[in-house]
CSV table of C-alpha atoms in Angstrom, one decimal:
chain,number,residue,atom,x,y,z
P,17,MET,CA,46.8,-14.6,44.0
P,18,THR,CA,47.4,-15.0,47.8
P,19,THR,CA,44.7,-15.6,50.3
P,20,ALA,CA,44.6,-15.2,54.0
P,21,PRO,CA,45.0,-18.3,56.1
P,22,GLY,CA,41.7,-20.1,56.7
P,23,LEU,CA,40.0,-18.5,53.7
P,24,VAL,CA,39.1,-20.4,50.5
P,25,SER,CA,39.3,-18.6,47.2
P,26,GLU,CA,36.2,-18.7,45.0
P,27,PRO,CA,36.2,-18.6,41.2
P,28,ALA,CA,35.0,-15.3,39.7
P,29,PRO,CA,31.4,-15.4,38.6
P,30,SER,CA,30.8,-15.9,34.9
P,31,LEU,CA,29.3,-13.1,32.9
P,32,PHE,CA,27.4,-15.6,30.7
P,33,PRO,CA,24.8,-18.2,31.7
P,34,PRO,CA,25.7,-21.9,31.3
P,35,ARG,CA,25.4,-23.3,27.8
P,36,GLY,CA,22.5,-25.5,28.6
P,37,GLU,CA,20.6,-22.7,30.3
P,38,LEU,CA,21.2,-20.4,27.3
P,39,GLU,CA,19.8,-23.0,24.9
P,40,ALA,CA,16.8,-23.5,27.1
P,41,GLN,CA,16.1,-19.7,27.1
P,42,GLN,CA,16.4,-19.6,23.3
P,43,GLU,CA,14.0,-22.5,22.9
P,44,LYS,CA,11.6,-20.8,25.3
P,45,ALA,CA,11.8,-17.5,23.4
P,46,LYS,CA,11.1,-19.1,19.9
P,47,PRO,CA,7.2,-18.7,20.1
P,48,ALA,CA,7.7,-15.1,21.1
P,49,VAL,CA,10.0,-14.5,18.1
P,50,LEU,CA,7.6,-16.1,15.7
P,51,ARG,CA,4.8,-14.2,17.1
P,52,CYS,CA,6.8,-10.9,16.7
P,53,ASP,CA,7.5,-11.8,13.1
P,54,SER,CA,3.9,-12.5,12.4
P,55,LEU,CA,2.8,-9.2,14.0
P,56,THR,CA,5.5,-7.3,12.0
P,57,ARG,CA,4.2,-8.8,8.7
P,58,ALA,CA,0.6,-8.0,9.6
P,59,PHE,CA,1.6,-4.4,10.5
P,60,ASN,CA,3.4,-3.9,7.2
P,61,MET,CA,0.4,-5.2,5.3
P,62,ARG,CA,-1.9,-2.9,7.3
P,63,LEU,CA,0.5,0.0,6.7
P,64,GLU,CA,0.3,-0.6,2.9
P,65,GLN,CA,-3.5,-0.5,3.1
P,66,VAL,CA,-3.5,2.8,4.9
P,67,SER,CA,-1.0,4.3,2.5
P,68,ARG,CA,-3.1,3.1,-0.4
P,69,VAL,CA,-6.2,4.9,0.8
P,70,SER,CA,-4.2,8.0,1.6
P,71,ARG,CA,-2.8,8.3,-1.9
P,72,ALA,CA,-5.4,10.1,-4.0
P,73,VAL,CA,-3.3,9.8,-7.2
P,74,VAL,CA,-3.4,6.0,-7.1
P,75,ASP,CA,-6.6,4.1,-7.8
P,76,PRO,CA,-7.5,2.1,-4.7
P,77,SER,CA,-8.6,-0.8,-6.8
P,78,LEU,CA,-5.1,-1.0,-8.4
P,79,PRO,CA,-2.8,-3.6,-6.8
P,80,LEU,CA,0.6,-2.5,-5.6
P,81,TRP,CA,3.9,-4.2,-5.3
P,82,SER,CA,4.2,-5.4,-1.7
P,83,SER,CA,6.9,-3.8,0.4
P,84,ALA,CA,6.8,-6.8,2.7
P,85,THR,CA,7.9,-9.2,-0.1
P,86,LEU,CA,10.9,-7.5,-1.7
P,87,GLY,CA,14.2,-9.3,-2.6
P,88,ASP,CA,17.8,-8.1,-2.7
P,89,SER,CA,18.4,-4.6,-4.1
P,90,VAL,CA,14.7,-4.2,-5.1
P,91,CYS,CA,12.9,-0.9,-4.3
P,92,LEU,CA,9.4,0.5,-4.9
P,93,GLN,CA,8.7,3.6,-6.9
P,94,GLU,CA,5.7,5.8,-7.8
P,95,GLY,CA,3.8,4.9,-4.7
P,96,GLY,CA,4.2,1.1,-5.1
P,97,THR,CA,3.0,0.9,-8.7
P,98,SER,CA,6.6,0.3,-10.0
P,99,VAL,CA,9.3,-2.0,-8.8
P,100,SER,CA,13.0,-1.7,-9.9
P,101,ARG,CA,16.4,-3.2,-9.3
P,102,LEU,CA,19.9,-2.0,-10.1
P,103,ALA,CA,22.6,-4.5,-9.3
P,104,GLU,CA,25.7,-6.0,-10.9
P,105,ALA,CA,24.6,-9.6,-10.2
P,106,GLY,CA,22.1,-11.8,-8.4
P,107,TRP,CA,18.3,-11.8,-8.4
P,108,GLY,CA,15.6,-9.9,-6.5
P,109,HIS,CA,11.9,-10.8,-6.3
P,110,ALA,CA,8.8,-8.7,-5.9
P,111,LEU,CA,5.2,-9.8,-5.4
P,112,LEU,CA,1.9,-8.0,-5.8
P,113,ASP,CA,-0.1,-7.5,-2.6
P,114,ARG,CA,-3.1,-9.7,-3.7
P,115,TRP,CA,-3.5,-13.4,-3.7
P,116,LEU,CA,-5.9,-15.1,-6.2
P,117,ARG,CA,-7.9,-18.3,-5.4
P,118,HIS,CA,-11.1,-18.0,-7.4
P,119,GLY,CA,-12.3,-16.8,-10.8
P,120,VAL,CA,-10.4,-15.4,-13.7
P,121,THR,CA,-8.2,-12.3,-13.3
P,122,SER,CA,-6.2,-10.2,-15.9
P,123,VAL,CA,-3.1,-8.4,-14.7
P,124,MET,CA,-1.3,-6.0,-17.1
P,125,LEU,CA,2.4,-5.1,-16.7
P,126,GLN,CA,4.8,-3.0,-18.6
P,127,VAL,CA,8.5,-3.7,-18.8
P,128,GLU,CA,10.0,-0.2,-18.6
P,129,GLU,CA,13.6,-1.2,-18.3
P,130,GLY,CA,15.6,-4.4,-18.8
P,131,HIS,CA,14.9,-7.7,-20.3
P,132,ASP,CA,16.6,-10.3,-18.1
P,133,MET,CA,13.7,-11.2,-15.7
P,134,PHE,CA,11.1,-13.8,-14.9
P,135,VAL,CA,7.4,-13.0,-15.0
P,136,GLY,CA,4.7,-15.3,-13.7
P,137,VAL,CA,3.0,-16.5,-10.5
P,138,VAL,CA,4.1,-18.1,-7.3
P,139,GLY,CA,2.1,-20.2,-4.8
P,140,SER,CA,1.4,-19.1,-1.2
P,141,ASN,CA,4.1,-21.7,0.0
P,142,PHE,CA,6.7,-19.5,-1.6
P,143,LEU,CA,6.7,-17.0,1.3
P,144,PRO,CA,8.1,-19.2,4.1
P,145,SER,CA,10.9,-20.4,1.8
P,146,ALA,CA,13.4,-17.8,2.7
P,147,SER,CA,16.2,-19.6,1.0
P,148,GLU,CA,14.5,-19.1,-2.4
P,149,TRP,CA,14.8,-15.3,-2.3
P,150,ASP,CA,18.4,-15.3,-3.4
P,151,ALA,CA,17.8,-17.6,-6.5
P,152,PRO,CA,15.8,-16.9,-9.7
P,153,LEU,CA,12.2,-18.0,-9.7
P,154,SER,CA,13.0,-20.6,-12.4
P,155,ASP,CA,14.6,-22.6,-9.6
P,156,SER,CA,11.6,-22.4,-7.2
P,157,ARG,CA,9.3,-25.4,-6.8
P,158,HIS,CA,6.5,-22.9,-6.0
P,159,ALA,CA,6.7,-20.8,-9.2
P,160,VAL,CA,5.4,-20.9,-12.8
P,161,VAL,CA,7.3,-18.2,-14.8
P,162,VAL,CA,8.5,-17.2,-18.2
P,163,HIS,CA,12.0,-15.8,-18.9
P,164,THR,CA,11.4,-12.6,-20.8
P,165,ARG,CA,14.6,-12.7,-22.9
P,166,THR,CA,14.4,-16.3,-24.2
P,167,GLY,CA,10.7,-16.9,-23.7
P,168,LYS,CA,11.4,-20.2,-22.0
P,169,VAL,CA,8.8,-21.6,-19.5
P,170,PHE,CA,9.8,-22.9,-16.1
P,171,HIS,CA,7.2,-24.9,-14.2
P,172,LYS,CA,7.8,-25.5,-10.5
P,173,GLY,CA,11.6,-25.5,-10.7
P,174,ALA,CA,11.9,-27.5,-14.0
P,175,PRO,CA,12.2,-26.3,-17.6
P,176,SER,CA,9.2,-27.0,-19.7
P,177,LEU,CA,8.8,-27.8,-23.4
P,178,LEU,CA,6.6,-24.7,-23.7
P,179,ALA,CA,8.0,-21.3,-24.7
P,180,LEU,CA,6.7,-17.8,-25.5
P,181,PRO,CA,7.1,-17.4,-29.2
P,182,LEU,CA,9.0,-14.6,-30.7
P,183,PRO,CA,6.6,-11.9,-32.1
P,184,MET,CA,6.1,-12.2,-35.9
P,185,ASP,CA,7.7,-8.8,-36.7
P,186,GLN,CA,10.8,-9.7,-34.7
P,187,ALA,CA,11.0,-13.1,-36.4
P,188,LYS,CA,10.9,-11.5,-39.8
P,189,VAL,CA,13.8,-9.1,-38.9
P,190,LEU,CA,15.9,-12.1,-37.7
P,191,ARG,CA,15.2,-14.0,-40.9
P,192,ARG,CA,16.4,-11.0,-43.0
P,193,GLN,CA,19.5,-10.5,-40.9
P,194,PHE,CA,20.4,-14.2,-40.6
P,195,PRO,CA,19.7,-16.2,-43.7
P,196,LYS,CA,18.8,-19.9,-43.9
P,197,GLU,CA,19.0,-21.7,-40.5
P,198,ALA,CA,21.3,-19.2,-38.8
P,199,HIS,CA,18.4,-17.1,-37.4
P,200,LYS,CA,17.5,-20.0,-35.0
P,201,ALA,CA,20.8,-19.5,-33.2
P,202,ALA,CA,20.8,-15.7,-33.4
P,203,PRO,CA,20.4,-13.7,-30.1
P,204,ARG,CA,16.8,-13.1,-29.4
P,205,CYS,CA,14.8,-11.1,-26.9
P,206,VAL,CA,11.1,-11.9,-26.8
P,207,VAL,CA,10.0,-9.2,-24.2
P,208,ARG,CA,11.8,-5.9,-24.9
P,209,ARG,CA,11.8,-2.5,-23.2
P,210,GLY,CA,8.4,-1.0,-23.3
P,211,SER,CA,6.6,-4.3,-23.9
P,212,ILE,CA,3.1,-4.8,-22.5
P,213,VAL,CA,2.6,-8.2,-20.8
P,214,ARG,CA,-0.8,-9.4,-19.8
P,215,LEU,CA,-1.3,-12.4,-17.4
P,216,ILE,CA,-4.7,-14.1,-17.5
P,217,ILE,CA,-4.9,-16.2,-14.3
P,218,ASP,CA,-7.7,-18.7,-14.6
P,219,MET,CA,-8.2,-20.3,-11.2
P,220,VAL,CA,-11.2,-22.2,-12.6
P,221,ASN,CA,-9.0,-24.4,-14.8
P,222,HIS,CA,-5.7,-23.5,-13.0
P,223,GLU,CA,-4.1,-22.1,-16.1
P,224,LEU,CA,-1.9,-19.1,-16.8
P,225,THR,CA,-2.0,-17.4,-20.1
P,226,LEU,CA,0.9,-14.9,-20.8
P,227,GLU,CA,0.4,-12.6,-23.7
P,228,LEU,CA,2.4,-9.9,-25.4
P,229,LEU,CA,0.2,-7.0,-26.5
P,230,SER,CA,0.6,-4.3,-29.1
P,231,SER,CA,-0.7,-1.6,-26.8
P,232,PRO,CA,-2.1,-1.2,-23.2
P,233,GLU,CA,-5.7,-1.3,-24.4
P,234,GLU,CA,-7.8,-4.3,-23.5
P,235,THR,CA,-8.7,-4.8,-27.1
P,236,ALA,CA,-5.1,-4.7,-28.3
P,237,ASP,CA,-3.7,-7.3,-30.7
P,238,VAL,CA,-2.0,-10.3,-29.2
P,239,GLN,CA,1.5,-10.6,-30.7
P,240,SER,CA,2.5,-13.7,-28.8
P,241,SER,CA,1.1,-16.0,-26.2
P,242,VAL,CA,1.6,-19.2,-24.2
P,243,VAL,CA,-0.8,-21.2,-22.0
P,244,ILE,CA,0.6,-23.0,-18.9
P,245,ASP,CA,-1.5,-25.3,-16.8
P,246,GLY,CA,-1.0,-26.8,-13.3
P,247,LEU,CA,-1.1,-23.7,-11.2
P,248,PRO,CA,-1.1,-24.0,-7.4
P,249,LEU,CA,-4.4,-23.5,-5.5
P,250,GLU,CA,-3.5,-19.9,-4.5
P,251,VAL,CA,-1.2,-17.7,-6.5
P,252,GLY,CA,0.2,-14.3,-6.6
P,253,VAL,CA,1.8,-12.3,-9.4
P,254,ALA,CA,5.6,-12.2,-9.1
P,255,VAL,CA,8.6,-10.9,-11.0
P,256,SER,CA,12.3,-11.9,-10.6
P,257,LEU,CA,14.7,-9.1,-11.6
P,258,GLY,CA,18.2,-10.0,-12.7
P,259,ALA,CA,21.4,-8.1,-13.1
P,260,GLY,CA,21.5,-4.6,-14.6
P,261,LYS,CA,18.8,-2.0,-14.6
P,262,GLN,CA,15.3,-3.6,-14.4
P,263,ARG,CA,12.0,-1.9,-13.9
P,264,VAL,CA,8.4,-3.2,-14.1
P,265,ARG,CA,5.1,-1.2,-13.7
P,266,ILE,CA,1.7,-2.5,-12.8
P,267,MET,CA,-0.9,-1.0,-15.2
P,268,GLY,CA,-4.2,-2.7,-14.2
P,269,LEU,CA,-6.1,-5.6,-12.8
P,270,THR,CA,-9.5,-6.6,-14.0
P,271,GLY,CA,-11.8,-9.5,-14.1
P,272,VAL,CA,-12.0,-11.2,-17.4
P,273,ASN,CA,-15.3,-11.9,-19.1
P,274,ASP,CA,-16.4,-15.2,-20.5
P,275,ASP,CA,-15.1,-14.4,-24.0
P,276,PHE,CA,-11.5,-14.6,-22.8
P,277,ARG,CA,-11.9,-17.9,-21.0
P,278,PRO,CA,-10.4,-21.0,-22.7
P,279,ARG,CA,-13.2,-22.8,-24.5
P,280,ILE,CA,-13.8,-26.5,-24.0
P,281,PRO,CA,-13.8,-28.2,-27.4
P,282,PRO,CA,-17.1,-29.8,-28.4
P,283,LYS,CA,-17.4,-33.5,-27.5
P,284,MET,CA,-17.2,-36.0,-30.4
P,285,LEU,CA,-18.5,-38.9,-28.3
P,286,SER,CA,-21.3,-39.1,-25.8
P,287,ASP,CA,-20.5,-39.9,-22.2
P,288,LEU,CA,-22.4,-42.2,-19.8
P,289,TRP,CA,-23.4,-39.2,-17.7
P,290,ASP,CA,-25.0,-37.3,-20.5
P,291,ASP,CA,-28.8,-36.7,-20.3
P,292,ASP,CA,-29.3,-37.9,-23.9
P,293,HIS,CA,-27.3,-41.0,-23.4
P,294,VAL,CA,-30.0,-43.6,-22.7
P,295,ILE,CA,-29.3,-47.3,-22.9
P,296,LYS,CA,-32.4,-49.3,-23.9
P,297,PRO,CA,-33.1,-52.5,-22.0
P,298,LEU,CA,-32.0,-55.7,-23.7
P,299,ARG,CA,-34.6,-57.9,-25.2
P,300,ILE,CA,-34.8,-61.4,-23.8
P,301,SER,CA,-35.6,-63.9,-26.5
P,302,ARG,CA,-37.1,-67.1,-25.2
P,303,SER,CA,-36.7,-70.2,-27.4
P,304,ARG,CA,-39.4,-72.8,-27.8
P,305,GLN,CA,-37.5,-75.3,-25.7
P,306,SER,CA,-37.1,-72.9,-22.8
P,307,ARG,CA,-40.8,-72.1,-22.9
P,308,GLU,CA,-41.7,-75.8,-22.8
P,309,LEU,CA,-39.4,-76.3,-19.8
P,310,ALA,CA,-40.9,-73.4,-18.0
P,311,ASP,CA,-44.4,-74.7,-18.6
P,312,ARG,CA,-43.5,-78.1,-17.2
P,313,LEU,CA,-42.0,-76.5,-14.2
P,314,GLN,CA,-45.1,-74.4,-13.6
P,315,HIS,CA,-47.3,-77.5,-14.0
P,316,SER,CA,-45.2,-79.4,-11.5
P,317,LEU,CA,-45.5,-76.6,-8.9
P,318,GLU,CA,-49.3,-76.5,-9.3
P,319,LEU,CA,-49.4,-80.3,-8.7
P,320,ILE,CA,-47.4,-80.0,-5.6
P,321,LYS,CA,-49.6,-77.2,-4.3
P,322,THR,CA,-52.7,-79.2,-5.0
P,323,ALA,CA,-51.3,-82.3,-3.2
P,324,GLN,CA,-50.5,-80.2,-0.1
P,325,GLU,CA,-54.0,-78.8,0.0
P,326,CYS,CA,-55.5,-82.3,-0.2
P,327,ASN,CA,-53.1,-83.8,2.2
P,328,ILE,CA,-52.0,-86.4,-0.3
């Protein structure tokens, strides 16, 4: 490029701002981005509330699967009462739109399709952990779940010694098909297609009771159950759907009466804070020698007092 004599060529202006200025602008825009994300989540929750009221076929008191907390390949069906996933691999999560902090609540679910999933609860700290949405809930430090196929319990990211037992009728079939000890290693599926799962969430004792019922009725027979303690302070019902065709439907949410609450076993020993636990004062037995010593001391004190009064 040639320039006229006496003229100095200037570099062409850059289309992009300097790197330091760009980073400063990004840092300055972070609060606005976080505020926008918060408003988006609030708008989605409000939209769900409006859609809930507008649907006459859905009971307004019935919780729905939240559209704001859906994982990979997970979609809502039947107005939010059902959640499904169809994928070749991976995991996708779904949460109900209600969080529980007080009292005792019973949530009833029906597994309509599939058996490779996790069912349980997650703490409120699960939401900001975006990295956990691609992994099964068994790996999450904020989840307490049960694997429906094996019945294994996972407590805050670690396997537990607890497990949901195989229903008695299925166990009998396995014993007939696999004699002796072979039935223990046989393939098993605790929660099958069409199974009714009831979660009793006791936030008084921070316990989760997961039960397999014979029918959707509240008075149905319990075929299998497991009790897990150590729940977070605030929990929400969650499912983690695996590969294949998976589908779960919410059937109801009710408060549980006192008959369903875990009973505290009667105490065998009294405690110090019991009203009927009274400790009688100890008797002080004075010997003859101690009484004589006390009398002499009292006599000496009287003599000193008399001498002081008489100025002796």
